[in-house]
CSV table of C-alpha atoms in Angstrom, one decimal:
chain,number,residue,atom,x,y,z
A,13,UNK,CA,14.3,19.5,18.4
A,14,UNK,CA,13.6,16.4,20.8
A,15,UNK,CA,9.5,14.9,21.0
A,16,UNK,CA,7.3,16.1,23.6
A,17,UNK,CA,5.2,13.9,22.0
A,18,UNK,CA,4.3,10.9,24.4
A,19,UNK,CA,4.8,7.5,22.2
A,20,UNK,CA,3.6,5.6,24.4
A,21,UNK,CA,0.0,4.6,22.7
A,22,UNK,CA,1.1,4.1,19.5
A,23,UNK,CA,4.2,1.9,20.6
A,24,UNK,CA,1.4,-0.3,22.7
A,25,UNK,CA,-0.9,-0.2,19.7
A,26,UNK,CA,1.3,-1.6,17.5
A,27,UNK,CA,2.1,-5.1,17.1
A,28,UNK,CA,6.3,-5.0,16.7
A,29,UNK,CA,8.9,-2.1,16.0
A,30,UNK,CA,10.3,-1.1,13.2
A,31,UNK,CA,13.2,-3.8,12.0
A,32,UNK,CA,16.8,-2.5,11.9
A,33,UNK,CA,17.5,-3.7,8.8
A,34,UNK,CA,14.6,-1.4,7.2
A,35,UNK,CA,16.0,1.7,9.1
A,36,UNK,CA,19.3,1.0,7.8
A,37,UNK,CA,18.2,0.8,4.4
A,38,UNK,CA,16.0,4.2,4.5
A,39,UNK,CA,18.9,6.2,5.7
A,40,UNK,CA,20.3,5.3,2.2
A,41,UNK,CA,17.3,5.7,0.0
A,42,UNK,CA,16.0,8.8,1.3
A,43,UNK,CA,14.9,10.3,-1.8
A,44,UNK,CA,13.0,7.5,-2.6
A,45,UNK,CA,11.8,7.3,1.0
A,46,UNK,CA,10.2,10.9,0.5
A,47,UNK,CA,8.7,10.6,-2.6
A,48,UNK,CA,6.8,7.8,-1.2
A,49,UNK,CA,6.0,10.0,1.9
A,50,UNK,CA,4.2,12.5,-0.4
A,51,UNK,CA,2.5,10.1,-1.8
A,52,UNK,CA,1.6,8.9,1.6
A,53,UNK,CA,0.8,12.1,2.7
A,54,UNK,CA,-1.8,12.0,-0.4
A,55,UNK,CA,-3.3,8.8,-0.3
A,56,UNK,CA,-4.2,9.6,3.4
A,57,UNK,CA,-6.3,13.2,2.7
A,58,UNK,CA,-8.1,11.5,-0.4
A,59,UNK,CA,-8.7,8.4,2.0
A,60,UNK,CA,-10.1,10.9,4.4
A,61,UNK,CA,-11.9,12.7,1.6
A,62,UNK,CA,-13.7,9.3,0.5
A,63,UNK,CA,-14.7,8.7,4.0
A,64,UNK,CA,-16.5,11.9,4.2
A,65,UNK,CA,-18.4,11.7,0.7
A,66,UNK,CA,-19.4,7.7,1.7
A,67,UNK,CA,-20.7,8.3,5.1
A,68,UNK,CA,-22.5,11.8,5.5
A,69,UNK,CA,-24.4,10.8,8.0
A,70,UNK,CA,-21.4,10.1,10.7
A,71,UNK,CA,-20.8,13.5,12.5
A,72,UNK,CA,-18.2,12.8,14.3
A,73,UNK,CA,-16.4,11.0,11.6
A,74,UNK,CA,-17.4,14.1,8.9
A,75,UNK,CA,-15.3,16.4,11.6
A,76,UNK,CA,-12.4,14.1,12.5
A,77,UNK,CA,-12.0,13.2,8.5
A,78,UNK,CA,-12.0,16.7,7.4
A,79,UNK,CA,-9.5,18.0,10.2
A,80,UNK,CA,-7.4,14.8,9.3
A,81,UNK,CA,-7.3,15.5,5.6
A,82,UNK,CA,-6.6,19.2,5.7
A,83,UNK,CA,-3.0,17.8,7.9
A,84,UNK,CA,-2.6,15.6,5.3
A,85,UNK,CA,-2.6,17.5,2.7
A,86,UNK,CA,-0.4,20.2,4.8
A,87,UNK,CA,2.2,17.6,5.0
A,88,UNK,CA,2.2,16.5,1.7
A,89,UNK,CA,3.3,20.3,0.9
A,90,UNK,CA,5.9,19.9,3.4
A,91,UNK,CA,7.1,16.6,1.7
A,92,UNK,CA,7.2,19.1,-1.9
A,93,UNK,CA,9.1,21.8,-0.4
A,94,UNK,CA,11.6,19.7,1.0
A,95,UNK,CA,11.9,17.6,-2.0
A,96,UNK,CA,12.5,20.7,-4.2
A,97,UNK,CA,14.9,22.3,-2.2
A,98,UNK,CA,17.1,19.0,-2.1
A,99,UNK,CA,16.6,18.7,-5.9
A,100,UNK,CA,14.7,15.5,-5.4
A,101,UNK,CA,11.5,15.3,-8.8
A,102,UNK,CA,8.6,14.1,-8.0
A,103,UNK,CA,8.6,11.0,-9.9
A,104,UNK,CA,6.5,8.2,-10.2
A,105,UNK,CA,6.9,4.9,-7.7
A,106,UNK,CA,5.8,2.1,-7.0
A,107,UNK,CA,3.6,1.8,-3.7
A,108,UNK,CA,4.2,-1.2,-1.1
A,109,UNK,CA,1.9,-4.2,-0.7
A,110,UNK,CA,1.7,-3.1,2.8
A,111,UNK,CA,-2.0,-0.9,2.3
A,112,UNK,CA,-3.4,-3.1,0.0
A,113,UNK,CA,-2.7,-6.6,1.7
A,114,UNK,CA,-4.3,-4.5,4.8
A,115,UNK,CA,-7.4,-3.6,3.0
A,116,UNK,CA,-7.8,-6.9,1.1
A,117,UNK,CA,-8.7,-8.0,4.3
A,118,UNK,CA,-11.7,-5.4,5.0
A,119,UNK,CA,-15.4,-6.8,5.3
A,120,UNK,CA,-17.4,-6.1,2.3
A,121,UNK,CA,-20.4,-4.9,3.9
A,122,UNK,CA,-21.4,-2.0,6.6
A,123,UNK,CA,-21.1,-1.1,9.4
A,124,UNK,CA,-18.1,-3.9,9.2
A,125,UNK,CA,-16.6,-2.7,6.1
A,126,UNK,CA,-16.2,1.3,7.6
A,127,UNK,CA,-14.6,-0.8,10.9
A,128,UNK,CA,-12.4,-2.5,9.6
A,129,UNK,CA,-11.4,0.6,7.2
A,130,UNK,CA,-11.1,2.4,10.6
A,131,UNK,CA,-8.6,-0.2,11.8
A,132,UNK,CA,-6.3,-0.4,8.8
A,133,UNK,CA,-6.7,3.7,9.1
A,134,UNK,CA,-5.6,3.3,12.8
A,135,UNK,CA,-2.6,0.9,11.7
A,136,UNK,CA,-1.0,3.0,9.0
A,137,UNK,CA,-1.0,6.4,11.1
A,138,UNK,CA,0.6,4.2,13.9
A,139,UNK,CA,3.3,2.7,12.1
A,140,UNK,CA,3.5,6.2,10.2
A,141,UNK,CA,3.9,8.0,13.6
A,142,UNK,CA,6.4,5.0,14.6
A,143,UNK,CA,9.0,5.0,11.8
A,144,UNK,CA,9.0,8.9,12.0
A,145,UNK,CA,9.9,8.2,15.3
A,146,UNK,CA,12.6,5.8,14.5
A,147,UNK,CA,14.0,7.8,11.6
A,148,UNK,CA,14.3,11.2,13.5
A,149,UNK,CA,18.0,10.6,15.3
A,150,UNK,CA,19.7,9.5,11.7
A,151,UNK,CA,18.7,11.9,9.2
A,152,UNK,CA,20.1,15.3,9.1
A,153,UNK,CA,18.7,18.1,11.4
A,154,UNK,CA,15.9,19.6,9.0
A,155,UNK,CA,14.4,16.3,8.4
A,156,UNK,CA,15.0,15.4,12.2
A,157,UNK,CA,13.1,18.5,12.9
A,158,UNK,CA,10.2,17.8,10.0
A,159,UNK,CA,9.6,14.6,11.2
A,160,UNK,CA,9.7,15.0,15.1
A,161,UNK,CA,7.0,17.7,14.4
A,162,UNK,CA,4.5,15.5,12.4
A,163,UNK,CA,4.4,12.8,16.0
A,164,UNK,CA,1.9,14.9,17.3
A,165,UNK,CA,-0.8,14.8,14.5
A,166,UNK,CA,-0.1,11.0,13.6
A,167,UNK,CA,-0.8,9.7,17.2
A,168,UNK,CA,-3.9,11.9,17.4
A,169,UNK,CA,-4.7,10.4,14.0
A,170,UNK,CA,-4.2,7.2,14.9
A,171,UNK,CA,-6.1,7.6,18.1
A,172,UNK,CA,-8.6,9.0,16.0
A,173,UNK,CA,-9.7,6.1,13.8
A,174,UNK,CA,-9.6,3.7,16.3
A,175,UNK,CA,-11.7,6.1,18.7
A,176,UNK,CA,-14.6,6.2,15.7
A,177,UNK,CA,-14.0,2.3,15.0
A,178,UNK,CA,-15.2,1.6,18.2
A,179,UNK,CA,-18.2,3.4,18.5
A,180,UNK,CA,-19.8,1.3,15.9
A,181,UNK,CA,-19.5,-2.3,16.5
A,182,UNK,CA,-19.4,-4.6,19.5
A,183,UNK,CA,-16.2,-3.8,21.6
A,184,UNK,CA,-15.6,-7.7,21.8
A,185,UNK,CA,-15.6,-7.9,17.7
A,186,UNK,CA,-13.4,-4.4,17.3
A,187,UNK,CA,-11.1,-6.2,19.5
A,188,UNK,CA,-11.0,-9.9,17.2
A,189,UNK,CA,-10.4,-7.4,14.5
A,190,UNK,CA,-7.9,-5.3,15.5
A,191,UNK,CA,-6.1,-8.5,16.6
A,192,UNK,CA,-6.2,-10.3,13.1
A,193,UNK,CA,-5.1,-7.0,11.1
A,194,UNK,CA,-2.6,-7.0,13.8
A,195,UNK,CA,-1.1,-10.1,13.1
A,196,UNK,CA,-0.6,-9.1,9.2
A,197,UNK,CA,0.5,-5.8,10.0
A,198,UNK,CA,3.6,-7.5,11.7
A,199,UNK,CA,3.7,-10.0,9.4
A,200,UNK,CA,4.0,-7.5,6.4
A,201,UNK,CA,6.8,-5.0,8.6
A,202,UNK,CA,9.0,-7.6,9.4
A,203,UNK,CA,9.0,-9.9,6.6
A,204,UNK,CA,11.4,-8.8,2.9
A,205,UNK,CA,10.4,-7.0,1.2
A,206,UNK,CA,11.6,-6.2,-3.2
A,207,UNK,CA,12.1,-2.9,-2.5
A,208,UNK,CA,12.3,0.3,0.3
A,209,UNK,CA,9.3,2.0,0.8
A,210,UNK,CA,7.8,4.3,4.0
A,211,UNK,CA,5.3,1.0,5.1
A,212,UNK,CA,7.5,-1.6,3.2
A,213,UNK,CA,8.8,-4.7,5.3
A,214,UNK,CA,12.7,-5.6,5.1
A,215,UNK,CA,14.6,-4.8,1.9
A,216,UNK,CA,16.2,-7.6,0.5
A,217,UNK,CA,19.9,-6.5,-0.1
């Protein structure tokens, strides 16, 4: 089914597409590629989850996070059910360096440290939304249709994060952060990469 979905924010927000080479490599590791989805899919509700227990006293972030990580965990069922009826297990892999060299670079202390978790937040749903995007017209039709239907809820959860980020610091300084986690975030997506992953830069071949 084509997008509806307007791309348009997320392609602005981000700091470079998705390489070639990477798309041309996930096309021919897709079982690979959706085990690390799920565990994507994962990461992102229990991020969400962590939010909520840390910062109670946020309203709008308590709602946002606990919308956000009932979707999550509503893909990450998805991701199951279409690994089991393709035969894929649900094995163990290695994750990227992409959300940890992002969140190496978060401030230590708050209100700065919940920003900048906000950002990288922000960045991952982006670039999530992004390769779904990308991937859509070269896997087969029931992945085509999975992912063209998860657009909607990753642009409104990337929207979301940086929505919530900037209600708690200076715009000026969201902005000079955004910019520098920017920078890595295209440095870590179009660099090589040892190995395929959902957020990985280019696979060495």
């Amino acid at each position: 089914m084509p997008s509806t979905v307007d791309l348009t924010p997320v392609f602005d927000f981000l700091p470079c597409r998705t390489p070639d080479a990477w798309l041309s490599a996930a096309v021919k590791s897709l079982p690979v590629l959706m085990i690390d989805h799920a565990n994507c899919e994962k990461k992102a509700a229990a991020t969400a989850m962590s939010l909520m227990h840390r910062y109670t006293d946020n309203t709008p972030l308590l709602n946002k996070m606990s919308r956000l990580a009932r979707e999550e965990l509503r893909h990450f069922e998805q991701v199951l059910k279409l690994m089991t009826q393709r035969g894929i297990a649900y094995e163990p892999v290695t994750a990227s360096r992409y959300a940890q060299a992002l969140r190496e670079k978060v401030r230590k202390k708050d209100p700065h440290k919940l920003v900048d978790t906000l950002i990288v937040g922000a960045l991952i749903e982006a670039r999530s939304c992004e390769r779904f995007a990308a991937l859509a017209p070269h896997v087969d039709d029931t992945l085509r249709d999975f992912y063209t239907s998860l657009l909607k809820s990753e642009s409104r959860h990337f929207a979301d994060y940086i929505s919530l980020a900037k209600g708690l610091e200076d715009a000026n300084v969201v902005e000079e952060r955004l910019a520098s986690f920017r920078s890595l975030e295209k440095e870590l997506i179009e660099s090589e990469d040892t190995e395929i992953r959902f957020h990985s830069g280019v696979p060495i071949v």
